[in-house]
Amino acid sequence: MDTPDLLMPAPMAPAVLAALDARFRLHRLWEQDDRTAFLASIGPRIRGVAVSPAFGRVDAALFDRLPALEIVASFGVGYDYVDAAAAAERGVVVTNTPGVLDDEVADLTIGLLLATVRRLPQADRFVREGRWRDGPFPLSPTLRGRRIGIVGLGHIGKAVARRLDAFGVAVAYHGRHRQADVIYPYYDSVVALAEASDVLIVVVPGGAGTRHLIDAAALHALGPDGVLVNVSRGSVVDQAVLIEALQEGTILAAGLDVYKDEPDVPEALVALDNTVLLPHIGSASAETRAAMGQLVVDNLVSWFDGNGAVTPVAESQSLVG
Ligand code: 8YV
């Protein structure tokens, strides 16, 4: 069995490092003082990359330095930071970590929805700050009777919808296509879905195709009693327009796990009382992050054992047959 050279640009979990060290010659880019010189010397031998969004963009500029590259194993279901089309053009397979995080992200989404509508963080602060003694916490809005619009009914969207079924609220969706096996009403535009909804939950993948899908028109259609929950990517929402809508009360509230420039969260969002702000923790339990890391390892091991990629992304399908 040969020992392929792998590049890891930014640190991943210790268990992932240990598993990759056991099977590959793993090069840790972040430990190098002169990364450009290091890449120039080691780049031609690199056959695989294990990477997470912490590194920044993975695109032609990196591929140019790795002429023997066969596979990029990305941590996370979303891989909008990887130019998977440019990779495919060079015959490089890209893998992600779908499936293992669906339920975790769906759980978090429900938690964020309830926290936002029933104002749980605000209520927690109210108790901690000793304000309860001065009177009861103000009545909150309710989830009861709300119509929920899911933008992006993929695996995670469906896991969210299943949970919402149990809450006894109506669910509808928008996506690129109507899905034949789904009972929920379909709307062919975000604005039409927003008009028919009191909550929009955004679970669509990030990237150029969904940039600012939630714009001024969508928020206007959602209306003054409307709640926005975003657990996908900050790029999907026009953040400046969202801040304005929250400040002016043209929507009621927002629960956000993702932002335009993470980890920078605009002061304007922090200052608002009608936002619940999480630090991109949709999949961030120890167990689920371990499963995602294991899937990165499994993809690389399977590929270099000659058994193909386990979870290639859509853009790589033509390469894996
Ligand atoms: C991760 C995610 O936080 O899977 C995704 O797409 O957004 C998250 O699970 C991220 O990919 C890595 O930090």
CSV table of N, CA and C in Angstrom, one decimal, residues 89-247:
chain,number,residue,atom,x,y,z
A,89,GLU,N,-13.1,20.4,-13.6
A,89,GLU,CA,-12.4,20.6,-14.8
A,89,GLU,C,-11.0,20.0,-14.8
A,90,ARG,N,-10.4,19.9,-13.7
A,90,ARG,CA,-9.1,19.3,-13.6
A,90,ARG,C,-9.1,17.9,-13.2
A,91,GLY,N,-10.3,17.3,-13.1
A,91,GLY,CA,-10.4,15.9,-12.8
A,91,GLY,C,-10.2,15.7,-11.3
A,92,VAL,N,-10.4,16.7,-10.5
A,92,VAL,CA,-10.3,16.6,-9.0
A,92,VAL,C,-11.7,16.4,-8.4
A,93,VAL,N,-11.8,15.3,-7.6
A,93,VAL,CA,-13.1,15.0,-6.9
A,93,VAL,C,-13.2,15.8,-5.7
A,94,VAL,N,-14.4,16.4,-5.4
A,94,VAL,CA,-14.6,17.1,-4.1
A,94,VAL,C,-15.6,16.2,-3.3
A,95,THR,N,-15.4,16.1,-2.0
A,95,THR,CA,-16.4,15.4,-1.2
A,95,THR,C,-16.8,16.3,0.0
A,96,ASN,N,-18.0,16.1,0.5
A,96,ASN,CA,-18.4,16.9,1.6
A,96,ASN,C,-18.9,15.9,2.7
A,97,THR,N,-19.6,16.4,3.7
A,97,THR,CA,-20.0,15.5,4.8
A,97,THR,C,-21.6,15.6,5.0
A,98,PRO,N,-22.3,15.1,4.0
A,98,PRO,CA,-23.8,15.2,4.2
A,98,PRO,C,-24.3,14.1,5.1
A,99,GLY,N,-25.6,14.2,5.4
A,99,GLY,CA,-26.3,13.1,6.2
A,99,GLY,C,-26.0,13.1,7.6
A,100,VAL,N,-24.7,13.0,8.0
A,100,VAL,CA,-24.4,12.8,9.4
A,100,VAL,C,-24.7,14.0,10.3
A,101,LEU,N,-25.1,15.1,9.7
A,101,LEU,CA,-25.4,16.3,10.5
A,101,LEU,C,-26.8,16.8,10.4
A,102,ASP,N,-27.6,16.1,9.6
A,102,ASP,CA,-29.0,16.6,9.3
A,102,ASP,C,-29.8,16.8,10.5
A,103,ASP,N,-29.9,15.7,11.4
A,103,ASP,CA,-30.7,15.8,12.6
A,103,ASP,C,-30.2,16.9,13.6
A,104,GLU,N,-28.9,17.0,13.7
A,104,GLU,CA,-28.3,17.9,14.6
A,104,GLU,C,-28.7,19.4,14.2
A,105,VAL,N,-28.5,19.6,12.9
A,105,VAL,CA,-28.8,21.0,12.4
A,105,VAL,C,-30.3,21.3,12.5
A,106,ALA,N,-31.1,20.2,12.3
A,106,ALA,CA,-32.6,20.4,12.4
A,106,ALA,C,-33.0,20.7,13.8
A,107,ASP,N,-32.4,20.0,14.7
A,107,ASP,CA,-32.7,20.2,16.2
A,107,ASP,C,-32.4,21.7,16.5
A,108,LEU,N,-31.2,22.1,16.1
A,108,LEU,CA,-30.7,23.5,16.4
A,108,LEU,C,-31.7,24.5,15.8
A,109,THR,N,-32.2,24.2,14.6
A,109,THR,CA,-33.1,25.1,13.9
A,109,THR,C,-34.4,25.3,14.7
A,110,ILE,N,-34.9,24.2,15.2
A,110,ILE,CA,-36.1,24.3,16.0
A,110,ILE,C,-35.8,25.1,17.2
A,111,GLY,N,-34.7,24.8,17.9
A,111,GLY,CA,-34.3,25.6,19.1
A,111,GLY,C,-34.2,27.1,18.8
A,112,LEU,N,-33.6,27.4,17.7
A,112,LEU,CA,-33.4,28.8,17.3
A,112,LEU,C,-34.8,29.5,17.0
A,113,LEU,N,-35.6,28.7,16.3
A,113,LEU,CA,-37.0,29.2,16.0
A,113,LEU,C,-37.8,29.5,17.3
A,114,LEU,N,-37.8,28.6,18.2
A,114,LEU,CA,-38.5,28.8,19.5
A,114,LEU,C,-37.9,29.9,20.3
A,115,ALA,N,-36.5,29.9,20.3
A,115,ALA,CA,-35.8,31.0,21.1
A,115,ALA,C,-36.2,32.4,20.5
A,116,THR,N,-36.3,32.5,19.2
A,116,THR,CA,-36.6,33.7,18.6
A,116,THR,C,-38.0,34.2,18.8
A,117,VAL,N,-39.0,33.2,18.6
A,117,VAL,CA,-40.4,33.6,18.7
A,117,VAL,C,-40.8,33.9,20.2
A,118,ARG,N,-40.3,33.0,21.1
A,118,ARG,CA,-40.7,33.1,22.5
A,118,ARG,C,-39.7,33.9,23.3
A,119,ARG,N,-38.7,34.4,22.6
A,119,ARG,CA,-37.7,35.3,23.2
A,119,ARG,C,-37.0,34.7,24.4
A,120,LEU,N,-36.5,33.5,24.2
A,120,LEU,CA,-35.9,32.8,25.4
A,120,LEU,C,-34.6,33.4,25.8
A,121,PRO,N,-33.7,33.8,25.0
A,121,PRO,CA,-32.4,34.5,25.5
A,121,PRO,C,-32.8,35.8,26.2
A,122,GLN,N,-33.8,36.5,25.7
A,122,GLN,CA,-34.1,37.8,26.4
A,122,GLN,C,-34.7,37.4,27.8
A,123,ALA,N,-35.5,36.3,27.9
A,123,ALA,CA,-36.1,35.9,29.2
A,123,ALA,C,-35.0,35.5,30.1
A,124,ASP,N,-34.0,34.8,29.6
A,124,ASP,CA,-32.8,34.4,30.4
A,124,ASP,C,-32.1,35.6,31.0
A,125,ARG,N,-31.9,36.5,30.1
A,125,ARG,CA,-31.2,37.8,30.6
A,125,ARG,C,-32.0,38.5,31.7
A,126,PHE,N,-33.3,38.5,31.5
A,126,PHE,CA,-34.2,39.1,32.4
A,126,PHE,C,-34.1,38.5,33.8
A,127,VAL,N,-34.0,37.2,33.9
A,127,VAL,CA,-33.8,36.5,35.2
A,127,VAL,C,-32.4,36.8,35.8
A,128,ARG,N,-31.4,36.7,34.9
A,128,ARG,CA,-30.0,36.9,35.4
A,128,ARG,C,-29.8,38.3,35.9
A,129,GLU,N,-30.5,39.3,35.3
A,129,GLU,CA,-30.3,40.7,35.7
A,129,GLU,C,-31.2,41.1,36.8
A,130,GLY,N,-31.9,40.1,37.4
A,130,GLY,CA,-32.7,40.4,38.6
A,130,GLY,C,-33.9,41.2,38.3
A,131,ARG,N,-34.4,41.3,37.0
A,131,ARG,CA,-35.5,42.2,36.7
A,131,ARG,C,-36.8,41.6,37.0
A,132,TRP,N,-36.9,40.2,37.3
A,132,TRP,CA,-38.1,39.5,37.5
A,132,TRP,C,-38.8,40.1,38.8
A,133,ARG,N,-38.0,40.5,39.8
A,133,ARG,CA,-38.5,41.0,41.0
A,133,ARG,C,-39.4,42.2,40.8
A,134,ASP,N,-39.1,42.9,39.7
A,134,ASP,CA,-39.8,44.2,39.4
A,134,ASP,C,-41.1,44.0,38.6
A,135,GLY,N,-41.3,42.7,38.3
A,135,GLY,CA,-42.6,42.4,37.5
A,135,GLY,C,-42.3,41.3,36.5
A,136,PRO,N,-43.4,40.8,35.9
A,136,PRO,CA,-43.2,39.6,35.0
A,136,PRO,C,-42.6,40.0,33.6
A,137,PHE,N,-42.0,39.0,33.0
A,137,PHE,CA,-41.4,39.2,31.7
A,137,PHE,C,-42.6,39.5,30.7
A,138,PRO,N,-42.4,40.5,29.8
A,138,PRO,CA,-43.4,40.8,28.9
A,138,PRO,C,-43.9,39.6,28.0
A,139,LEU,N,-45.2,39.6,27.7
A,139,LEU,CA,-45.7,38.5,26.9
A,139,LEU,C,-45.0,38.5,25.5
A,140,SER,N,-44.7,37.3,25.0
A,140,SER,CA,-44.0,37.1,23.8
A,140,SER,C,-45.0,36.8,22.6
A,141,PRO,N,-44.5,36.9,21.4
A,141,PRO,CA,-45.3,36.4,20.3
A,141,PRO,C,-45.4,34.8,20.4
A,142,THR,N,-46.1,34.2,19.5
A,142,THR,CA,-46.4,32.8,19.7
A,142,THR,C,-46.0,32.0,18.4
A,143,LEU,N,-45.7,30.8,18.5
A,143,LEU,CA,-45.5,29.9,17.3
A,143,LEU,C,-46.8,29.4,16.9
A,144,ARG,N,-47.8,29.4,17.8
A,144,ARG,CA,-49.1,28.8,17.5
A,144,ARG,C,-49.7,29.5,16.3
A,145,GLY,N,-50.2,28.8,15.3
A,145,GLY,CA,-50.9,29.3,14.2
A,145,GLY,C,-50.0,29.9,13.1
A,146,ARG,N,-48.7,29.8,13.4
A,146,ARG,CA,-47.8,30.4,12.3
A,146,ARG,C,-47.6,29.4,11.2
A,147,ARG,N,-47.5,30.0,10.0
A,147,ARG,CA,-47.3,29.2,8.8
A,147,ARG,C,-45.8,29.3,8.5
A,148,ILE,N,-45.2,28.2,8.4
A,148,ILE,CA,-43.7,28.2,8.2
A,148,ILE,C,-43.3,27.9,6.8
A,149,GLY,N,-42.5,28.8,6.2
A,149,GLY,CA,-42.0,28.6,4.9
A,149,GLY,C,-40.5,28.1,4.9
A,150,ILE,N,-40.2,27.0,4.4
A,150,ILE,CA,-38.8,26.5,4.4
A,150,ILE,C,-38.2,26.8,3.0
A,151,VAL,N,-37.1,27.5,3.0
A,151,VAL,CA,-36.4,27.8,1.8
A,151,VAL,C,-35.3,26.8,1.6
A,152,GLY,N,-35.5,25.9,0.7
A,152,GLY,CA,-34.5,24.8,0.5
A,152,GLY,C,-34.9,23.5,1.2
A,153,LEU,N,-35.7,22.7,0.5
A,153,LEU,CA,-36.2,21.5,1.2
A,153,LEU,C,-35.3,20.3,0.8
A,154,GLY,N,-34.0,20.4,1.2
A,154,GLY,CA,-33.1,19.2,1.1
A,154,GLY,C,-33.2,18.3,2.3
A,155,HIS,N,-32.2,17.6,2.5
A,155,HIS,CA,-32.3,16.6,3.7
A,155,HIS,C,-32.5,17.3,5.0
A,156,ILE,N,-31.7,18.5,5.2
A,156,ILE,CA,-31.9,19.2,6.5
A,156,ILE,C,-33.3,19.9,6.5
A,157,GLY,N,-33.7,20.5,5.4
A,157,GLY,CA,-35.0,21.1,5.3
A,157,GLY,C,-36.1,20.1,5.7
A,158,LYS,N,-36.0,18.9,5.2
A,158,LYS,CA,-37.0,17.9,5.4
A,158,LYS,C,-37.0,17.5,6.9
A,159,ALA,N,-35.8,17.4,7.5
A,159,ALA,CA,-35.7,17.0,8.9
A,159,ALA,C,-36.3,18.1,9.8
A,160,VAL,N,-36.2,19.4,9.3
A,160,VAL,CA,-36.8,20.5,10.0
A,160,VAL,C,-38.3,20.4,9.9
A,161,ALA,N,-38.8,20.1,8.7
A,161,ALA,CA,-40.2,20.0,8.4
A,161,ALA,C,-40.9,18.9,9.2
A,162,ARG,N,-40.2,17.7,9.3
A,162,ARG,CA,-40.7,16.6,10.1
A,162,ARG,C,-40.9,17.0,11.6
A,163,ARG,N,-40.0,17.7,12.1
A,163,ARG,CA,-40.1,18.2,13.5
A,163,ARG,C,-41.3,19.2,13.6
A,164,LEU,N,-41.4,20.1,12.6
A,164,LEU,CA,-42.5,21.1,12.7
A,164,LEU,C,-43.9,20.4,12.6
A,165,ASP,N,-43.9,19.3,11.8
A,165,ASP,CA,-45.2,18.5,11.8
A,165,ASP,C,-45.7,18.2,13.2
A,166,ALA,N,-44.7,17.8,14.0
A,166,ALA,CA,-45.1,17.4,15.4
A,166,ALA,C,-45.5,18.6,16.2
A,167,PHE,N,-45.1,19.8,15.8
A,167,PHE,CA,-45.5,21.0,16.5
A,167,PHE,C,-46.9,21.5,16.1
A,168,GLY,N,-47.5,20.8,15.1
A,168,GLY,CA,-48.8,21.2,14.6
A,168,GLY,C,-48.9,22.5,13.9
A,169,VAL,N,-47.8,22.9,13.2
A,169,VAL,CA,-47.9,24.2,12.4
A,169,VAL,C,-47.8,23.8,10.9
A,170,ALA,N,-48.3,24.7,10.1
A,170,ALA,CA,-48.4,24.4,8.7
A,170,ALA,C,-47.0,24.7,8.0
A,171,VAL,N,-46.6,23.8,7.1
A,171,VAL,CA,-45.3,24.0,6.5
A,171,VAL,C,-45.5,24.1,5.0
A,172,ALA,N,-44.8,25.0,4.3
A,172,ALA,CA,-44.7,25.1,2.9
A,172,ALA,C,-43.2,25.3,2.5
A,173,TYR,N,-42.9,25.2,1.2
A,173,TYR,CA,-41.5,25.3,0.8
A,173,TYR,C,-41.3,26.0,-0.5
A,174,HIS,N,-40.1,26.5,-0.7
A,174,HIS,CA,-39.6,26.9,-2.0
A,174,HIS,C,-38.3,26.2,-2.2
A,175,GLY,N,-38.0,25.8,-3.5
A,175,GLY,CA,-36.7,25.3,-3.9
A,175,GLY,C,-36.7,25.5,-5.4
A,176,ARG,N,-35.6,25.0,-5.9
A,176,ARG,CA,-35.5,25.1,-7.4
A,176,ARG,C,-36.6,24.4,-8.1
A,177,HIS,N,-37.0,23.2,-7.5
A,177,HIS,CA,-38.0,22.4,-8.2
A,177,HIS,C,-39.1,22.0,-7.1
A,178,ARG,N,-40.3,21.7,-7.6
A,178,ARG,CA,-41.3,21.1,-6.8
A,178,ARG,C,-40.9,19.6,-6.7
A,179,GLN,N,-41.1,19.1,-5.5
A,179,GLN,CA,-40.6,17.7,-5.2
A,179,GLN,C,-41.9,16.8,-5.2
A,180,ALA,N,-41.8,15.8,-6.0
A,180,ALA,CA,-43.0,14.9,-6.2
A,180,ALA,C,-43.4,14.2,-5.0
A,181,ASP,N,-42.4,13.8,-4.1
A,181,ASP,CA,-42.7,12.9,-3.0
A,181,ASP,C,-43.0,13.7,-1.7
A,182,VAL,N,-43.4,15.0,-1.9
A,182,VAL,CA,-43.5,15.8,-0.7
A,182,VAL,C,-44.9,16.3,-0.6
A,183,ILE,N,-45.5,16.3,0.6
A,183,ILE,CA,-46.9,16.7,0.8
A,183,ILE,C,-47.1,18.2,1.0
A,184,TYR,N,-46.0,18.9,1.3
A,184,TYR,CA,-46.1,20.4,1.6
A,184,TYR,C,-46.3,21.2,0.4
A,185,PRO,N,-47.1,22.2,0.5
A,185,PRO,CA,-47.3,23.1,-0.6
A,185,PRO,C,-46.0,23.7,-1.1
A,186,TYR,N,-45.9,23.9,-2.5
A,186,TYR,CA,-44.7,24.4,-3.1
A,186,TYR,C,-45.0,25.8,-3.6
A,187,TYR,N,-44.0,26.7,-3.5
A,187,TYR,CA,-44.1,28.1,-4.1
A,187,TYR,C,-42.9,28.2,-5.0
A,188,ASP,N,-43.2,28.8,-6.2
A,188,ASP,CA,-42.1,28.8,-7.1
A,188,ASP,C,-41.2,30.1,-7.0
A,189,SER,N,-41.5,30.9,-6.0
A,189,SER,CA,-40.5,32.0,-5.7
A,189,SER,C,-40.5,32.2,-4.2
A,190,VAL,N,-39.4,32.8,-3.8
A,190,VAL,CA,-39.2,33.1,-2.4
A,190,VAL,C,-40.2,34.1,-1.9
A,191,VAL,N,-40.5,35.1,-2.8
A,191,VAL,CA,-41.5,36.2,-2.4
A,191,VAL,C,-42.9,35.6,-2.2
A,192,ALA,N,-43.2,34.6,-3.1
A,192,ALA,CA,-44.6,34.0,-3.0
A,192,ALA,C,-44.6,33.2,-1.7
A,193,LEU,N,-43.5,32.5,-1.4
A,193,LEU,CA,-43.5,31.7,-0.2
A,193,LEU,C,-43.6,32.6,1.0
A,194,ALA,N,-42.8,33.7,1.0
A,194,ALA,CA,-42.8,34.7,2.1
A,194,ALA,C,-44.2,35.3,2.3
A,195,GLU,N,-44.9,35.6,1.2
A,195,GLU,CA,-46.2,36.2,1.3
A,195,GLU,C,-47.2,35.2,2.1
A,196,ALA,N,-47.0,33.9,1.8
A,196,ALA,CA,-47.9,32.9,2.4
A,196,ALA,C,-47.4,32.4,3.8
A,197,SER,N,-46.3,33.0,4.3
A,197,SER,CA,-45.7,32.5,5.5
A,197,SER,C,-45.6,33.6,6.6
A,198,ASP,N,-45.5,33.1,7.9
A,198,ASP,CA,-45.2,34.0,9.0
A,198,ASP,C,-43.8,33.8,9.5
A,199,VAL,N,-43.2,32.7,9.1
A,199,VAL,CA,-41.8,32.4,9.4
A,199,VAL,C,-41.1,31.9,8.1
A,200,LEU,N,-39.9,32.4,7.9
A,200,LEU,CA,-39.1,31.8,6.8
A,200,LEU,C,-37.9,31.2,7.4
A,201,ILE,N,-37.7,29.9,7.1
A,201,ILE,CA,-36.5,29.2,7.6
A,201,ILE,C,-35.6,28.9,6.4
A,202,VAL,N,-34.4,29.5,6.4
A,202,VAL,CA,-33.5,29.4,5.3
A,202,VAL,C,-32.5,28.2,5.5
A,203,VAL,N,-32.6,27.2,4.7
A,203,VAL,CA,-31.7,26.0,4.8
A,203,VAL,C,-31.1,25.7,3.4
A,204,VAL,N,-31.1,26.7,2.5
A,204,VAL,CA,-30.6,26.4,1.2
A,204,VAL,C,-29.1,26.5,1.2
A,205,PRO,N,-28.4,25.8,0.2
A,205,PRO,CA,-26.9,25.9,0.2
A,205,PRO,C,-26.5,27.3,-0.1
A,206,GLY,N,-25.3,27.7,0.3
A,206,GLY,CA,-24.7,29.0,-0.1
A,206,GLY,C,-24.2,29.0,-1.5
A,207,GLY,N,-23.5,30.1,-1.8
A,207,GLY,CA,-22.8,30.1,-3.1
A,207,GLY,C,-23.5,31.2,-4.0
A,208,ALA,N,-22.9,31.3,-5.2
A,208,ALA,CA,-23.4,32.4,-6.1
A,208,ALA,C,-24.9,32.3,-6.5
A,209,GLY,N,-25.3,31.0,-6.6
A,209,GLY,CA,-26.7,30.8,-7.1
A,209,GLY,C,-27.8,31.2,-6.1
A,210,THR,N,-27.4,31.4,-4.8
A,210,THR,CA,-28.4,31.7,-3.8
A,210,THR,C,-28.1,33.1,-3.1
A,211,ARG,N,-27.1,33.8,-3.6
A,211,ARG,CA,-26.7,35.0,-3.0
A,211,ARG,C,-27.8,36.0,-3.0
A,212,HIS,N,-28.1,36.5,-1.8
A,212,HIS,CA,-29.2,37.5,-1.5
A,212,HIS,C,-30.5,37.0,-2.0
A,213,LEU,N,-30.8,35.7,-1.9
A,213,LEU,CA,-32.1,35.2,-2.2
A,213,LEU,C,-33.1,35.8,-1.3
A,214,ILE,N,-32.7,36.1,-0.1
A,214,ILE,CA,-33.6,36.8,0.9
A,214,ILE,C,-33.2,38.3,0.8
A,215,ASP,N,-34.0,39.0,0.0
A,215,ASP,CA,-33.7,40.4,-0.3
A,215,ASP,C,-34.8,41.3,0.3
A,216,ALA,N,-34.8,42.6,-0.1
A,216,ALA,CA,-35.8,43.5,0.4
A,216,ALA,C,-37.2,43.0,0.1
A,217,ALA,N,-37.4,42.5,-1.1
A,217,ALA,CA,-38.8,42.1,-1.6
A,217,ALA,C,-39.2,40.9,-0.7
A,218,ALA,N,-38.3,40.0,-0.4
A,218,ALA,CA,-38.7,38.8,0.3
A,218,ALA,C,-39.1,39.2,1.8
A,219,LEU,N,-38.3,40.1,2.4
A,219,LEU,CA,-38.6,40.5,3.7
A,219,LEU,C,-39.9,41.4,3.8
A,220,HIS,N,-40.1,42.2,2.8
A,220,HIS,CA,-41.3,43.0,2.7
A,220,HIS,C,-42.5,42.0,2.6
A,221,ALA,N,-42.4,41.0,1.8
A,221,ALA,CA,-43.5,40.0,1.7
A,221,ALA,C,-43.7,39.2,3.0
A,222,LEU,N,-42.7,39.0,3.8
A,222,LEU,CA,-42.8,38.3,5.0
A,222,LEU,C,-43.6,39.1,6.0
A,223,GLY,N,-43.4,40.4,6.0
A,223,GLY,CA,-44.3,41.3,6.7
A,223,GLY,C,-43.9,41.6,8.2
A,224,PRO,N,-44.7,42.5,8.8
A,224,PRO,CA,-44.3,43.0,10.1
A,224,PRO,C,-44.4,42.0,11.3
A,225,ASP,N,-45.2,40.9,11.0
A,225,ASP,CA,-45.3,39.9,12.1
A,225,ASP,C,-44.3,38.7,11.7
A,226,GLY,N,-43.5,38.9,10.7
A,226,GLY,CA,-42.7,37.8,10.1
A,226,GLY,C,-41.4,37.6,10.9
A,227,VAL,N,-41.0,36.3,10.9
A,227,VAL,CA,-39.7,35.9,11.6
A,227,VAL,C,-38.8,35.2,10.6
A,228,LEU,N,-37.6,35.6,10.6
A,228,LEU,CA,-36.6,35.0,9.7
A,228,LEU,C,-35.6,34.2,10.5
A,229,VAL,N,-35.4,32.9,10.1
A,229,VAL,CA,-34.4,32.1,10.8
A,229,VAL,C,-33.5,31.6,9.7
A,230,ASN,N,-32.2,31.9,9.9
A,230,ASN,CA,-31.2,31.5,8.9
A,230,ASN,C,-30.1,30.6,9.5
A,231,VAL,N,-30.1,29.3,9.0
A,231,VAL,CA,-29.1,28.4,9.5
A,231,VAL,C,-28.2,27.9,8.3
A,232,SER,N,-28.3,28.6,7.2
A,232,SER,CA,-27.5,28.1,6.0
A,232,SER,C,-26.2,28.8,5.8
A,233,ARG,N,-26.2,29.9,5.1
A,233,ARG,CA,-25.0,30.8,4.9
A,233,ARG,C,-25.5,32.2,5.0
A,234,GLY,N,-24.6,33.1,5.5
A,234,GLY,CA,-24.9,34.5,5.6
A,234,GLY,C,-25.1,35.1,4.2
A,235,SER,N,-24.4,34.6,3.2
A,235,SER,CA,-24.5,35.1,1.9
A,235,SER,C,-25.9,35.0,1.3
A,236,VAL,N,-26.8,34.1,1.8
A,236,VAL,CA,-28.1,34.0,1.2
A,236,VAL,C,-29.0,35.2,1.6
A,237,VAL,N,-28.7,35.8,2.7
A,237,VAL,CA,-29.5,37.0,3.1
A,237,VAL,C,-28.8,38.3,2.8
A,238,ASP,N,-29.5,39.3,2.3
A,238,ASP,CA,-28.9,40.6,2.2
A,238,ASP,C,-28.9,41.2,3.6
A,239,GLN,N,-27.7,41.1,4.3
A,239,GLN,CA,-27.6,41.4,5.7
A,239,GLN,C,-27.9,42.9,6.0
A,240,ALA,N,-27.5,43.8,5.1
A,240,ALA,CA,-27.8,45.2,5.3
A,240,ALA,C,-29.3,45.5,5.3
A,241,VAL,N,-30.0,44.9,4.4
A,241,VAL,CA,-31.4,45.0,4.2
A,241,VAL,C,-32.1,44.4,5.4
A,242,LEU,N,-31.6,43.3,5.9
A,242,LEU,CA,-32.2,42.6,7.1
A,242,LEU,C,-32.1,43.5,8.3
A,243,ILE,N,-30.9,44.1,8.5
A,243,ILE,CA,-30.7,45.0,9.6
A,243,ILE,C,-31.8,46.1,9.6
A,244,GLU,N,-31.9,46.7,8.4
A,244,GLU,CA,-32.9,47.8,8.3
A,244,GLU,C,-34.3,47.3,8.6
A,245,ALA,N,-34.6,46.2,8.1
A,245,ALA,CA,-36.0,45.7,8.3
A,245,ALA,C,-36.2,45.4,9.8
A,246,LEU,N,-35.2,44.9,10.5
A,246,LEU,CA,-35.3,44.6,12.0
A,246,LEU,C,-35.4,45.9,12.7
A,247,GLN,N,-34.6,46.9,12.3
A,247,GLN,CA,-34.6,48.2,13.0
A,247,GLN,C,-35.9,48.9,12.8
